Short mmCIF file of C-alpha atoms and ligand atoms in Angstrom, two decimals:
data_model
loop_
_atom_site.label_atom_id
_atom_site.label_comp_id
_atom_site.label_asym_id
_atom_site.label_seq_id
_atom_site.Cartn_x
_atom_site.Cartn_y
_atom_site.Cartn_z
CA MET S 1 0.00 0.00 0.00
CA HIS S 2 1.59 3.19 -1.17
CA SER S 3 -1.13 5.53 -0.14
CA LYS S 4 -0.30 8.96 -1.46
CA ALA S 5 -2.66 10.48 1.08
CA LEU S 6 -0.96 8.74 3.97
CA LEU S 7 2.45 9.69 2.72
CA ALA S 8 1.41 13.29 2.29
CA ALA S 9 0.17 13.25 5.86
CA LEU S 10 3.48 11.84 7.05
CA LEU S 11 5.43 14.48 5.23
CA ALA S 12 3.24 17.37 6.29
CA PRO S 13 5.10 19.67 8.65
CA ALA S 14 2.24 19.78 11.13
CA VAL S 15 2.17 16.08 11.98
CA VAL S 16 3.99 14.49 14.86
CA THR S 17 7.23 12.63 14.25
CA ALA S 18 6.64 9.64 11.98
CA GLN S 19 7.48 6.50 13.85
CA LEU S 20 8.14 2.90 13.07
CA HIS S 21 4.64 1.46 12.72
CA GLN S 22 3.46 4.52 10.85
CA LEU S 23 6.41 4.26 8.48
CA ALA S 24 5.96 0.49 8.11
CA VAL S 25 2.37 0.96 7.02
CA ALA S 26 3.38 3.72 4.59
CA ALA S 27 5.99 1.31 3.23
CA GLY S 28 3.38 -1.37 2.56
CA LEU S 29 3.53 -3.59 5.65
CA LYS S 30 0.61 -4.37 7.92
CA TYR S 31 2.51 -3.56 11.10
CA PHE S 32 5.67 -2.96 13.06
CA GLY S 33 5.31 -4.58 16.44
CA THR S 34 6.95 -5.89 19.57
CA ALA S 35 6.76 -8.60 22.17
CA VAL S 36 5.68 -7.20 25.51
CA SER S 37 6.94 -8.46 28.85
CA GLU S 38 4.01 -9.10 31.16
CA GLY S 39 6.33 -8.65 34.14
CA ASN S 40 7.39 -5.11 33.25
CA VAL S 41 4.60 -3.46 31.34
CA ASN S 42 2.63 -2.48 34.44
CA SER S 43 5.61 -1.49 36.57
CA ASP S 44 7.85 0.54 34.27
CA SER S 45 6.15 3.69 33.03
CA ALA S 46 8.84 4.59 30.49
CA TYR S 47 8.54 1.12 28.97
CA ARG S 48 4.76 1.32 29.01
CA ALA S 49 4.74 4.71 27.29
CA ILE S 50 6.50 3.25 24.25
CA VAL S 51 4.23 0.19 24.24
CA ASN S 52 1.24 2.55 24.23
CA ASN S 53 2.59 4.65 21.37
CA LYS S 54 0.74 3.09 18.51
CA ASN S 55 2.47 5.18 15.86
CA GLU S 56 5.68 3.48 16.96
CA ILE S 57 4.31 0.06 17.88
CA GLY S 58 1.27 -1.08 15.92
CA GLN S 59 1.21 -4.69 17.00
CA LEU S 60 1.81 -6.49 20.31
CA VAL S 61 2.52 -10.10 21.21
CA PRO S 62 2.56 -11.49 24.76
CA GLU S 63 6.11 -12.59 25.57
CA ASN S 64 5.11 -15.46 27.86
CA GLY S 65 1.51 -15.25 29.06
CA GLN S 66 -0.21 -17.33 26.39
CA LYS S 67 2.16 -20.30 26.56
CA TRP S 68 0.93 -23.70 27.71
CA ASP S 69 2.54 -23.54 31.17
CA ALA S 70 0.71 -20.25 31.82
CA THR S 71 -2.67 -21.07 30.29
CA GLU S 72 -3.18 -24.72 31.27
CA PRO S 73 -0.78 -25.44 34.12
CA SER S 74 -2.73 -28.52 35.13
CA ARG S 75 -4.96 -30.63 32.95
CA GLY S 76 -8.28 -29.00 32.19
CA SER S 77 -7.57 -26.02 34.43
CA PHE S 78 -7.22 -22.83 32.40
CA SER S 79 -5.86 -19.51 33.58
CA TYR S 80 -5.60 -16.29 31.61
CA SER S 81 -4.40 -13.86 34.27
CA SER S 82 -1.00 -13.42 32.65
CA GLY S 83 -2.16 -14.13 29.11
CA ASP S 84 -4.74 -11.35 29.14
CA ILE S 85 -2.34 -8.56 30.13
CA VAL S 86 -1.00 -7.79 26.67
CA PRO S 87 -4.20 -8.46 24.68
CA ASN S 88 -6.02 -6.01 26.94
CA ILE S 89 -3.41 -3.32 26.25
CA ALA S 90 -3.62 -3.96 22.51
CA LYS S 91 -7.41 -3.73 22.67
CA ALA S 92 -7.36 -0.48 24.64
CA ASN S 93 -4.83 1.08 22.26
CA GLY S 94 -6.29 -0.28 19.01
CA GLN S 95 -3.15 -2.26 18.17
CA LEU S 96 -2.96 -5.55 16.28
CA LEU S 97 -2.27 -8.64 18.35
CA ARG S 98 -0.16 -11.64 17.42
CA CYS S 99 -0.82 -14.61 19.68
CA HIS S 100 1.93 -16.97 20.83
CA THR S 101 1.99 -20.02 21.12
CA LEU S 102 0.04 -23.32 21.23
CA VAL S 103 2.07 -26.47 20.54
CA TRP S 104 5.70 -26.10 21.62
CA HIS S 105 8.14 -28.43 23.37
CA SER S 106 9.25 -25.64 25.73
CA GLN S 107 7.32 -23.94 28.54
CA LEU S 108 5.21 -27.07 28.41
CA PRO S 109 3.97 -28.26 31.80
CA ASN S 110 5.21 -31.60 33.10
CA TRP S 111 1.78 -33.13 33.02
CA VAL S 112 2.01 -32.92 29.21
CA SER S 113 5.71 -33.54 28.59
CA SER S 114 5.99 -36.43 31.06
CA GLY S 115 2.54 -37.89 30.56
CA SER S 116 1.98 -41.38 29.25
CA TRP S 117 -0.08 -40.89 26.14
CA THR S 118 -1.64 -42.80 23.31
CA LYS S 119 -2.30 -41.01 20.04
CA ALA S 120 -5.96 -40.75 21.01
CA THR S 121 -5.40 -39.28 24.46
CA LEU S 122 -2.75 -36.79 23.36
CA THR S 123 -4.93 -35.74 20.42
CA SER S 124 -7.67 -34.97 22.87
CA VAL S 125 -5.26 -33.02 25.10
CA ILE S 126 -4.06 -30.91 22.13
CA GLN S 127 -7.61 -30.27 20.90
CA THR S 128 -8.84 -29.31 24.37
CA HIS S 129 -5.92 -26.94 24.89
CA ILE S 130 -6.31 -25.27 21.51
CA SER S 131 -10.07 -24.95 21.62
CA ASN S 132 -10.01 -23.41 25.09
CA VAL S 133 -7.11 -21.01 24.62
CA MET S 134 -8.04 -19.90 21.10
CA GLY S 135 -11.68 -19.76 22.17
CA HIS S 136 -10.74 -17.39 24.97
CA TYR S 137 -9.00 -15.04 22.52
CA ILE S 138 -11.38 -15.54 19.61
CA GLY S 139 -11.57 -12.56 17.32
CA GLN S 140 -8.61 -10.82 18.97
CA CYS S 141 -5.60 -12.34 17.24
CA TYR S 142 -4.38 -11.29 13.82
CA ALA S 143 -2.35 -14.52 13.86
CA TRP S 144 -1.60 -17.46 16.12
CA ASP S 145 1.70 -19.35 16.28
CA VAL S 146 0.08 -22.79 16.23
CA VAL S 147 3.23 -24.93 16.11
CA ASN S 148 6.50 -23.49 17.37
CA GLU S 149 10.08 -24.68 16.83
CA ALA S 150 9.32 -28.21 15.63
CA VAL S 151 12.65 -28.45 13.80
CA ALA S 152 15.95 -28.97 15.62
CA ASP S 153 18.99 -26.86 14.83
CA ASP S 154 20.59 -29.64 12.73
CA GLY S 155 17.50 -29.95 10.55
CA SER S 156 16.09 -33.10 12.15
CA TRP S 157 12.61 -33.09 13.70
CA ARG S 158 12.80 -31.78 17.22
CA SER S 159 12.35 -34.35 19.99
CA SER S 160 9.25 -33.81 22.07
CA VAL S 161 6.35 -35.71 23.54
CA PHE S 162 4.46 -34.71 20.40
CA LEU S 163 7.02 -36.17 18.00
CA SER S 164 7.46 -39.37 20.00
CA THR S 165 3.70 -39.94 20.15
CA PHE S 166 2.70 -38.97 16.61
CA GLY S 167 5.73 -38.57 14.41
CA THR S 168 4.92 -35.58 12.23
CA ASP S 169 1.16 -36.15 12.34
CA TYR S 170 0.77 -33.71 15.22
CA PHE S 171 1.27 -30.74 12.89
CA ALA S 172 -1.98 -31.38 11.04
CA ILE S 173 -3.81 -32.26 14.29
CA ALA S 174 -2.82 -28.89 15.73
CA PHE S 175 -3.59 -26.81 12.62
CA LYS S 176 -6.98 -28.47 12.13
CA ALA S 177 -7.88 -27.90 15.78
CA ALA S 178 -6.82 -24.27 15.44
CA LYS S 179 -9.00 -23.73 12.38
CA ALA S 180 -11.96 -25.19 14.22
CA ALA S 181 -11.35 -22.97 17.25
CA ASP S 182 -11.00 -19.64 15.37
CA PRO S 183 -11.56 -19.76 11.62
CA ASN S 184 -10.64 -16.10 11.13
CA THR S 185 -7.11 -15.87 12.45
CA LYS S 186 -3.94 -16.60 10.48
CA LEU S 187 -2.39 -19.91 11.48
CA TYR S 188 1.42 -19.87 11.59
CA TYR S 189 4.35 -22.19 11.92
CA ASN S 190 7.07 -20.22 13.78
CA ASP S 191 10.78 -20.99 14.14
CA TYR S 192 14.28 -19.50 14.45
CA ASN S 193 17.37 -19.90 12.27
CA LEU S 194 15.26 -20.28 9.14
CA GLU S 195 17.07 -17.16 7.93
CA TYR S 196 20.24 -19.04 7.00
CA ASN S 197 18.67 -21.24 4.30
CA GLY S 198 20.31 -24.41 5.60
CA ALA S 199 19.07 -27.86 6.59
CA LYS S 200 16.71 -26.38 9.15
CA THR S 201 15.07 -24.22 6.50
CA ASP S 202 14.70 -27.23 4.19
CA ARG S 203 12.93 -29.11 6.96
CA ALA S 204 10.59 -26.20 7.66
CA VAL S 205 9.67 -26.15 3.97
CA GLU S 206 8.90 -29.85 4.31
CA LEU S 207 6.76 -29.13 7.37
CA VAL S 208 4.59 -26.70 5.40
CA LYS S 209 4.20 -29.28 2.64
CA ILE S 210 3.28 -32.01 5.16
CA VAL S 211 0.57 -29.82 6.67
CA GLN S 212 -0.78 -28.88 3.25
CA ALA S 213 -0.70 -32.50 2.01
CA ALA S 214 -2.74 -33.51 5.07
CA GLY S 215 -5.44 -31.07 4.01
CA ALA S 216 -4.82 -28.89 7.06
CA PRO S 217 -4.86 -25.09 6.93
CA ILE S 218 -1.61 -23.15 7.29
CA ASP S 219 -1.51 -19.44 6.48
CA GLY S 220 1.93 -18.27 7.48
CA VAL S 221 5.48 -18.98 8.50
CA GLY S 222 7.12 -16.85 11.17
CA PHE S 223 10.81 -16.15 10.89
CA GLN S 224 11.76 -15.45 14.48
CA GLY S 225 14.95 -13.61 13.50
CA HIS S 226 17.14 -14.16 16.57
CA LEU S 227 20.29 -13.03 14.80
CA ILE S 228 23.87 -11.99 15.52
CA VAL S 229 25.54 -8.68 14.68
CA GLY S 230 27.89 -9.15 11.74
CA SER S 231 26.53 -12.63 10.92
CA THR S 232 23.14 -11.59 9.65
CA PRO S 233 22.55 -12.64 6.03
CA SER S 234 22.31 -9.98 3.34
CA ARG S 235 19.01 -8.40 2.36
CA GLY S 236 18.99 -10.35 -0.90
CA SER S 237 19.71 -13.71 0.76
CA LEU S 238 17.02 -13.08 3.35
CA ALA S 239 14.49 -12.22 0.66
CA THR S 240 15.38 -15.42 -1.20
CA VAL S 241 14.61 -17.51 1.89
CA LEU S 242 11.33 -15.69 2.52
CA ARG S 243 10.32 -16.44 -1.08
CA ARG S 244 10.89 -20.19 -0.58
CA PHE S 245 7.87 -20.00 1.71
CA THR S 246 5.68 -17.48 -0.09
CA SER S 247 5.98 -19.70 -3.16
CA LEU S 248 4.12 -22.33 -1.08
CA ASN S 249 1.19 -19.91 -0.79
CA VAL S 250 1.78 -18.89 2.81
CA GLU S 251 2.54 -15.40 4.06
CA VAL S 252 5.68 -14.72 6.06
CA ALA S 253 6.67 -12.31 8.82
CA TYR S 254 9.59 -11.62 11.10
CA THR S 255 8.10 -12.51 14.44
CA GLU S 256 10.81 -12.19 17.14
CA LEU S 257 13.55 -10.03 15.67
CA ASP S 258 16.59 -9.18 17.76
CA ILE S 259 20.22 -8.91 16.67
CA ARG S 260 22.65 -9.43 19.50
CA HIS S 261 26.20 -8.31 20.00
CA SER S 262 28.37 -11.27 20.91
CA SER S 263 30.39 -9.19 23.36
CA LEU S 264 29.70 -6.00 25.25
CA PRO S 265 29.97 -3.09 25.39
CA ALA S 266 29.36 -2.64 21.69
CA SER S 267 31.69 -0.22 19.89
CA SER S 268 30.14 2.50 17.76
CA SER S 269 31.14 0.58 14.67
CA ALA S 270 29.43 -2.54 16.06
CA LEU S 271 26.33 -0.43 16.69
CA ALA S 272 26.43 0.77 13.09
CA THR S 273 26.83 -2.82 11.86
CA GLN S 274 23.85 -3.77 13.99
CA GLY S 275 21.91 -0.99 12.28
CA ASN S 276 22.82 -2.32 8.87
CA ASP S 277 21.79 -5.83 9.92
CA PHE S 278 18.41 -4.58 11.13
CA ALA S 279 17.97 -2.64 7.89
CA ASN S 280 18.73 -5.76 5.86
CA VAL S 281 16.16 -7.81 7.74
CA VAL S 282 13.44 -5.18 7.53
CA GLY S 283 14.41 -4.44 3.93
CA SER S 284 14.04 -8.09 2.96
CA CYS S 285 10.48 -8.05 4.28
CA LEU S 286 9.79 -4.95 2.20
CA ASP S 287 11.17 -6.74 -0.87
CA VAL S 288 8.87 -9.77 -0.63
CA ALA S 289 5.23 -9.35 -1.53
CA GLY S 290 3.98 -11.91 1.01
CA CYS S 291 5.92 -10.53 3.97
CA VAL S 292 3.35 -8.82 6.15
CA GLY S 293 5.23 -7.31 9.07
CA VAL S 294 8.08 -7.15 11.50
CA THR S 295 7.88 -7.85 15.22
CA VAL S 296 10.86 -7.24 17.49
CA TRP S 297 11.29 -9.43 20.58
CA GLY S 298 11.24 -6.47 22.91
CA PHE S 299 12.39 -2.98 21.98
CA SER S 300 14.67 -1.89 24.83
CA ASP S 301 17.95 -3.45 25.94
CA LYS S 302 16.64 -3.01 29.47
CA TYR S 303 14.52 -6.13 29.02
CA SER S 304 15.62 -8.95 26.79
CA TRP S 305 15.91 -12.71 27.07
CA VAL S 306 19.34 -12.57 25.37
CA PRO S 307 21.84 -11.86 28.22
CA SER S 308 20.47 -14.63 30.42
CA THR S 309 20.69 -17.14 27.58
CA PHE S 310 23.91 -16.11 25.83
CA SER S 311 26.48 -15.22 28.42
CA GLY S 312 28.25 -11.94 27.62
CA ALA S 313 25.97 -11.18 24.67
CA GLY S 314 23.19 -8.61 24.46
CA ALA S 315 22.18 -5.08 23.43
CA ALA S 316 20.11 -6.74 20.71
CA LEU S 317 17.27 -4.23 20.38
CA LEU S 318 16.40 -0.80 18.98
CA TYR S 319 16.48 1.27 22.16
CA ASP S 320 19.19 1.21 24.81
CA SER S 321 18.44 0.40 28.41
CA ASN S 322 17.58 4.07 29.09
CA PHE S 323 15.05 4.07 26.25
CA ASN S 324 17.26 6.14 23.94
CA LYS S 325 16.96 5.24 20.29
CA LYS S 326 20.04 3.47 18.98
CA ALA S 327 21.65 3.55 15.56
CA ALA S 328 19.58 0.47 14.75
CA TRP S 329 16.38 2.46 15.28
CA THR S 330 17.56 5.06 12.79
CA SER S 331 18.45 2.37 10.27
CA VAL S 332 15.05 0.74 10.55
CA SER S 333 13.26 4.05 10.27
CA SER S 334 15.42 5.00 7.28
CA VAL S 335 14.81 1.80 5.33
CA LEU S 336 11.07 2.09 5.95
CA ALA S 337 11.07 5.75 4.98
CA ALA S 338 13.06 4.99 1.82
CA LYS S 339 10.50 2.41 0.73
CA ALA S 340 7.59 4.65 1.64
CA THR S 341 8.98 7.44 -0.51
CA GLY S 342 9.99 5.54 -3.61
CA GLY S 343 11.57 2.26 -2.80
CA PRO S 344 15.09 1.09 -2.09
CA GLY S 345 17.49 1.01 -4.98
CA VAL S 346 16.16 4.36 -6.11
CA SER S 347 18.03 7.51 -5.32
CA THR S 348 15.44 9.47 -3.43
CA THR S 349 15.45 13.04 -2.31
CA LEU S 350 12.76 13.93 0.15
CA SER S 351 10.84 17.16 0.21
CA THR S 352 13.23 19.17 2.31
CA SER S 353 16.35 17.77 0.65
CA VAL S 354 17.68 16.66 3.97
CA VAL S 355 18.22 13.05 3.11
CA THR S 356 19.40 11.09 0.12
CA THR S 357 19.25 7.34 0.06
CA THR S 358 21.48 5.29 -2.15
CA SER S 359 21.00 1.74 -3.35
CA LYS S 360 22.32 0.45 -0.03
CA PRO S 361 19.53 0.47 2.53
CA ALA S 362 21.85 0.97 5.42
CA VAL S 363 22.31 3.82 7.85
CA ILE S 364 21.73 6.98 5.88
CA THR S 365 24.69 9.28 5.95
CA THR S 366 24.02 12.96 5.84
CA THR S 367 25.87 16.18 6.05
CA SER S 368 23.20 18.52 7.38
CA THR S 369 23.28 19.43 10.99
CA ALA S 370 19.56 19.76 11.54
CA ALA S 371 16.39 19.01 9.64
CA THR S 372 14.78 22.11 8.21
CA THR S 373 11.49 21.00 9.70
CA THR S 374 12.77 20.72 13.22
CA THR S 375 11.30 22.93 15.85
CA SER S 376 12.82 23.45 19.22
CA SER S 377 11.16 24.14 22.52
CA ALA S 378 13.76 22.81 24.90
CA SER S 379 16.25 25.63 24.84
CA GLY S 380 19.41 24.85 26.70
CA ALA S 381 18.75 21.12 27.07
CA GLN S 382 21.31 18.82 25.52
CA GLN S 383 20.53 15.37 24.26
CA THR S 384 22.69 12.36 25.19
CA HIS S 385 24.56 10.10 22.76
CA TRP S 386 22.07 8.28 20.43
CA GLY S 387 19.20 10.45 21.62
CA GLN S 388 16.79 12.19 19.24
CA CYS S 389 17.64 15.81 18.48
CA GLY S 390 15.34 16.75 15.61
CA GLY S 391 12.82 15.72 13.00
CA ASN S 392 9.31 16.66 11.94
CA GLY S 393 7.31 17.55 15.00
CA TRP S 394 10.19 17.05 17.41
CA THR S 395 9.94 19.45 20.33
CA GLY S 396 12.76 18.11 22.50
CA PRO S 397 16.40 19.21 22.67
CA THR S 398 18.13 19.99 19.40
CA ALA S 399 21.64 20.27 20.82
CA CYS S 400 23.84 17.33 21.76
CA GLN S 401 26.17 16.76 24.65
CA SER S 402 29.82 17.04 23.62
CA PRO S 403 31.38 15.45 21.62
CA TRP S 404 28.22 14.35 19.78
CA THR S 405 26.60 16.30 16.99
CA CYS S 406 23.04 16.31 15.77
CA GLN S 407 22.88 14.41 12.49
CA VAL S 408 19.85 14.04 10.26
CA GLY S 409 18.76 10.45 9.72
CA ASN S 410 15.64 11.29 7.77
CA PRO S 411 13.06 14.09 7.82
CA TRP S 412 11.49 12.63 10.92
CA TYR S 413 14.52 11.79 12.93
CA SER S 414 17.85 13.37 13.81
CA GLN S 415 20.14 11.76 16.30
CA CYS S 416 23.14 12.68 18.50
CA LEU S 417 26.02 10.74 16.99
O1 LIG A 1 11.44 -14.16 25.80
C1 LIG A 1 10.98 -15.35 26.38
C2 LIG A 1 11.62 -15.52 27.75
O2 LIG A 1 11.14 -14.54 28.64
C3 LIG A 1 11.34 -16.91 28.28
O3 LIG A 1 12.06 -17.10 29.50
C4 LIG A 1 11.73 -17.94 27.25
C5 LIG A 1 11.45 -19.33 27.76
O4 LIG A 1 11.55 -20.28 26.76
O5 LIG A 1 11.01 -17.71 26.05
C6 LIG A 1 11.36 -16.50 25.47
O6 LIG A 1 10.71 -16.34 24.24
C7 LIG A 1 11.00 -17.30 23.23
C8 LIG A 1 9.79 -17.43 22.35
O7 LIG A 1 8.65 -17.72 23.12
C9 LIG A 1 9.99 -18.50 21.29
N1 LIG A 1 11.19 -18.27 20.53
C10 LIG A 1 12.41 -18.01 21.31
C11 LIG A 1 12.16 -16.89 22.32
C12 LIG A 1 13.45 -16.55 23.05
O8 LIG A 1 13.87 -17.62 23.81
#
């Protein structure tokens, strides 16, 4: 969707700063979204303010609350106290909701994983779980991750109580149960490391074909996108992998994007590389007709699963732990803005001549010191490193603490670099 009217509104001097979801929609995606931590969203007001900013975040997904261990901790006993937290915020704000997840080997209560099942009894357990949980959220979810991470890292089928009971037949059982429970949501297979186009990706392609051959409905494949700075595939390679799935008549999305530094603190060149990696991922989604959106797995380095899982690694998100926008934020906003205003690969000059994109959708380099559209109301205040210092509608500080200078990323965003 390249709505001229929407674009004109974005470029109009009177509007507030264009932000990621707004830019994503202008660039043709359905949403830019994030996972939301149930544990922090009601206790950290700075975190909550960004979650609530629907121009920035147009889609939410509960980080943990809808998983099996939270929703059906003992057989037949359903609880939605944690699961409802994020859907209720999305509803109040008018944001899209992705729902996550139904059949997964992890965060699976012992009564399921250690139970002694026949095919018939475990089928009934899966159907009961899916019909109750999806029934509870009926009509609220743009998409559901029905089966999660069913392929192991080496490309074999992942061991689980589901695989040992059914072989691969549990995929179709789950997707059929999901269709029966909510016929109007998109049903996804979701996994990580599909981005590298290796044995794991081949097996995920096979999974989609198995589900389809069984006459079961599958609408999408989620690329989680848990990636590493400097090892993220190129935009073209990523688009090629996405197309392996869209050619099977399913949509695709990045569902859990984060790009971690292997060691910390990250140097400024590592932060710029991270920005390029983010731009390549988001750019690949823009390049593929069936790629509907991008969801980051959290937005601030203050809260991320990464450091506790990968020792010494982290800083994988778009905002730092003080909620300042990082170089990666600028890169994502730039690649979205480039597409919204004429597409990557085209040399584009925006209305105020403050930004020129080249064929490389990376961090946009500029020479101006401030956007012509910037207004200032915070005289005397100086922004910190990486902080915003200008852009359409920006009313915060326009000066930077030494030695940083205010550099224009795009008409909507200047940053202290
Ligand atoms: O971010 C989630 C973290 O809080 C949990 O402790 C963890 C437990 O498995 O799950 C994390 O989310 C995972 C997601 O549900 C599925 N893909 C991988 C994500 C990161 O581990």
